[in-house]
Short mmCIF file of C-alpha atoms in Angstrom, two decimals:
data_model
loop_
_atom_site.label_atom_id
_atom_site.label_comp_id
_atom_site.label_asym_id
_atom_site.label_seq_id
_atom_site.Cartn_x
_atom_site.Cartn_y
_atom_site.Cartn_z
CA MET D 7 -136.22 15.65 -74.75
CA SER D 8 -138.93 18.36 -75.06
CA ALA D 9 -141.00 19.03 -77.80
CA PRO D 10 -139.83 22.14 -79.64
CA VAL D 11 -141.88 25.44 -78.89
CA SER D 12 -143.38 27.21 -81.59
CA PRO D 13 -142.46 31.22 -81.88
CA THR D 14 -145.10 33.55 -80.92
CA PRO D 15 -146.87 35.36 -83.81
CA THR D 16 -145.52 38.58 -84.33
CA THR D 17 -148.42 39.98 -86.79
CA THR D 18 -151.68 40.53 -86.29
CA GLU D 19 -154.39 38.20 -88.16
CA MET D 20 -156.24 40.39 -91.00
CA PRO D 21 -159.18 38.13 -91.71
CA TYR D 22 -161.09 41.02 -93.25
CA LEU D 23 -158.25 41.73 -95.75
CA THR D 24 -159.89 39.57 -98.57
CA VAL D 25 -163.35 39.12 -97.18
CA THR D 26 -166.21 41.79 -96.31
CA PRO D 27 -167.96 40.89 -93.25
CA VAL D 28 -171.89 41.48 -92.91
CA LEU D 29 -172.12 44.66 -90.42
CA GLU D 30 -175.23 44.15 -88.47
CA LEU D 31 -177.28 46.59 -86.82
CA SER D 32 -177.91 46.39 -82.92
CA ASP D 33 -179.31 48.02 -79.89
CA GLN D 34 -176.15 50.28 -79.63
CA THR D 35 -176.06 51.43 -83.46
CA THR D 36 -178.03 54.25 -84.79
CA LYS D 37 -181.19 53.59 -86.51
CA PRO D 38 -181.36 53.53 -90.21
CA GLY D 39 -182.77 56.68 -91.67
CA ALA D 40 -181.85 58.85 -88.49
CA LYS D 41 -181.66 62.61 -88.66
CA LEU D 42 -178.97 64.02 -86.33
CA LYS D 43 -177.82 67.69 -85.84
CA PHE D 44 -174.28 68.68 -86.66
CA GLY D 45 -172.27 67.74 -83.54
CA GLN D 46 -174.36 64.88 -82.67
CA GLN D 47 -172.84 61.29 -82.73
CA ALA D 48 -174.15 58.52 -84.90
CA VAL D 49 -172.81 54.68 -83.68
CA ILE D 50 -172.17 52.76 -86.68
CA PRO D 51 -171.16 49.12 -87.38
CA PHE D 52 -167.52 49.22 -89.03
CA TYR D 53 -164.51 47.06 -90.02
CA SER D 54 -160.94 47.29 -90.45
CA ARG D 55 -158.48 44.38 -91.99
CA TYR D 56 -158.47 43.19 -88.32
CA ALA D 57 -162.05 43.10 -86.71
CA LYS D 58 -165.60 44.29 -86.79
CA GLY D 59 -166.51 46.91 -84.03
CA LEU D 60 -168.56 50.01 -83.73
CA VAL D 61 -167.48 53.38 -84.25
CA GLY D 62 -169.05 56.77 -83.08
CA ILE D 63 -169.23 59.32 -85.75
CA SER D 64 -169.85 63.21 -85.35
CA VAL D 65 -169.45 65.86 -88.24
CA THR D 66 -169.39 69.72 -88.33
CA VAL D 67 -168.41 71.95 -91.02
CA ASP D 68 -166.80 75.53 -90.91
CA SER D 69 -166.63 77.59 -93.88
CA VAL D 70 -164.14 80.14 -94.42
CA LYS D 71 -163.13 82.64 -97.34
CA ALA D 72 -160.47 80.46 -99.38
CA PRO D 73 -157.32 82.19 -98.80
CA ASP D 74 -155.21 82.63 -101.96
CA ALA D 75 -151.83 81.09 -100.26
CA ASP D 76 -153.96 77.87 -99.58
CA VAL D 77 -155.25 77.63 -103.11
CA ASP D 78 -151.89 78.09 -104.26
CA GLY D 79 -150.84 75.25 -102.59
CA LEU D 80 -153.16 72.90 -103.63
CA PRO D 81 -152.28 69.90 -106.05
CA LEU D 82 -154.01 71.50 -108.87
CA LYS D 83 -153.57 72.82 -112.32
CA ASP D 84 -153.58 76.83 -112.43
CA GLU D 85 -156.59 76.77 -114.64
CA ASP D 86 -158.58 74.76 -111.69
CA LYS D 87 -157.07 76.73 -109.05
CA ALA D 88 -158.58 80.15 -110.90
CA LYS D 89 -161.95 78.40 -110.35
CA ILE D 90 -161.54 78.12 -106.87
CA ARG D 91 -160.37 81.68 -106.17
CA GLY D 92 -163.10 83.95 -104.38
CA LYS D 93 -164.79 80.89 -103.31
CA TYR D 94 -165.44 79.53 -99.37
CA PHE D 95 -163.71 76.46 -98.16
CA PHE D 96 -166.11 74.26 -96.35
CA PHE D 97 -164.27 72.23 -93.68
CA VAL D 98 -166.00 69.03 -93.02
CA LYS D 99 -164.63 67.58 -89.69
CA GLU D 100 -165.12 64.07 -88.54
CA THR D 101 -164.54 62.74 -85.19
CA LEU D 102 -164.56 59.11 -84.89
CA THR D 103 -164.47 57.44 -81.47
CA ASN D 104 -163.93 53.52 -80.89
CA ILE D 105 -166.98 52.56 -79.30
CA ASP D 106 -166.29 49.00 -78.29
CA GLY D 107 -162.32 48.51 -78.45
CA ALA D 108 -162.07 46.69 -81.82
CA ASN D 109 -158.81 46.86 -83.42
CA LEU D 110 -160.06 49.53 -85.81
CA ALA D 111 -156.36 50.67 -86.78
CA GLY D 112 -155.78 52.16 -90.23
CA ILE D 113 -159.74 52.49 -91.02
CA GLN D 114 -160.39 55.28 -93.38
CA ALA D 115 -162.93 57.94 -92.05
CA PRO D 116 -166.04 57.50 -94.34
CA THR D 117 -166.87 59.50 -97.17
CA LEU D 118 -169.98 61.53 -96.48
CA MET D 119 -172.07 62.80 -99.24
CA ALA D 120 -172.55 66.80 -98.83
CA THR D 121 -175.69 68.82 -99.99
CA THR D 122 -175.81 72.48 -100.04
CA LYS D 123 -178.73 74.61 -98.97
CA SER D 124 -179.96 75.00 -102.50
CA GLY D 125 -179.94 71.02 -102.67
CA GLY D 126 -177.06 70.89 -104.85
CA PHE D 127 -173.37 69.71 -103.95
CA PRO D 128 -170.37 71.47 -103.31
CA GLY D 129 -166.89 71.25 -105.04
CA THR D 130 -164.63 68.04 -103.90
CA LEU D 131 -161.12 67.95 -104.20
CA PHE D 132 -160.33 64.13 -104.81
CA SER D 133 -156.88 63.17 -103.91
CA ILE D 134 -156.04 59.19 -104.20
CA GLY D 135 -153.55 58.33 -101.57
CA ARG D 136 -152.66 62.07 -100.71
CA GLU D 137 -153.78 63.89 -97.77
CA ILE D 138 -154.98 67.84 -98.55
CA THR D 139 -154.31 70.25 -95.87
CA VAL D 140 -155.10 73.85 -95.59
CA THR D 141 -154.92 76.05 -92.62
CA GLY D 142 -157.64 74.98 -90.37
CA CYS D 143 -158.60 71.53 -92.16
CA ALA D 144 -156.05 68.62 -91.74
CA GLU D 145 -156.85 65.51 -93.65
CA HIS D 146 -155.70 62.20 -92.16
CA ILE D 147 -156.35 59.48 -94.66
CA PHE D 148 -155.85 56.47 -91.78
CA ALA D 149 -156.55 56.22 -88.41
CA PRO D 150 -153.57 55.68 -86.27
CA ASP D 151 -152.25 52.54 -84.84
CA ASP D 152 -153.82 53.31 -81.45
CA PHE D 153 -157.42 52.99 -82.81
CA ALA D 154 -157.45 49.81 -81.47
CA ALA D 155 -158.42 50.56 -77.92
CA LYS D 156 -162.12 51.47 -76.31
CA GLY D 157 -162.42 55.17 -76.29
CA ALA D 158 -159.58 56.09 -78.78
CA VAL D 159 -160.44 59.15 -81.15
CA TYR D 160 -159.43 59.79 -84.55
CA GLU D 161 -160.01 63.26 -86.30
CA THR D 162 -159.77 64.07 -89.53
CA CYS D 163 -161.06 67.05 -92.14
CA ARG D 164 -162.14 66.98 -95.88
CA LEU D 165 -162.12 70.16 -97.81
CA GLN D 166 -164.67 71.05 -99.79
CA PHE D 167 -165.96 74.58 -101.59
CA GLY D 168 -168.44 76.73 -102.80
CA VAL D 169 -170.40 79.89 -102.33
CA PRO D 170 -171.16 81.54 -98.97
CA ASN D 171 -174.60 81.92 -99.61
CA ASP D 172 -175.01 78.05 -100.53
CA PRO D 173 -173.42 76.54 -97.60
CA ILE D 174 -173.45 72.80 -96.81
CA ALA D 175 -176.70 72.11 -94.99
CA SER D 176 -176.49 68.54 -94.65
CA LEU D 177 -174.03 65.18 -94.75
CA MET D 178 -175.38 61.78 -95.47
CA TYR D 179 -173.55 58.42 -94.64
CA THR D 180 -174.78 55.72 -96.96
CA GLY D 181 -172.36 52.83 -96.01
CA LYS D 182 -173.53 49.33 -95.54
CA PRO D 183 -175.88 48.71 -93.59
CA TYR D 184 -177.14 52.39 -94.18
CA ASP D 185 -176.50 52.21 -98.31
CA THR D 186 -180.26 53.24 -99.34
CA ALA D 187 -181.39 56.80 -99.44
CA ASP D 188 -184.30 55.68 -96.91
CA LYS D 189 -181.83 54.13 -94.64
CA SER D 190 -179.00 56.56 -94.60
CA VAL D 191 -177.86 58.38 -91.68
CA THR D 192 -177.86 62.34 -92.15
CA TRP D 193 -176.61 65.25 -90.10
CA ARG D 194 -178.14 68.40 -90.55
CA LYS D 195 -177.52 72.08 -89.81
#
């Protein structure tokens, strides 16, 4: 009689579901304190529930006058919608690329700290677990399952707002190991 065969597991292990891994810098990652232009890619150590890996992040910012139809569709109270009318939408577009093929399915694109030309901060809409989409800007909260392959791309757009003469001038990534002002990766116009 032969020994019983164990069934092949059908679930993927999730070692980082309850433990936060240490993210290390390497010769492949962007140096702390780096200043990049909008559109240039930074390579950042990142992790998902499944693995640690490297993500290429590039960002751009577009601005358009906020159409009333899009303002009407936002999940806000009428008095808050009134404050946005006449302002501009700033579309913070993030493109993430899986650099090394680590299983990064389900990650969230990092929230970048935006600063305007005057040194202030644009308005931000916070929605917990709800994607905010307007014409020209579609938010995708989680990376798709296929973001586990080398070269896979995940795109999202975060909606911010302000006035046209004070647009977003810089975006800063402050996740570990870039978690202090002098170590942050900054994109500028």
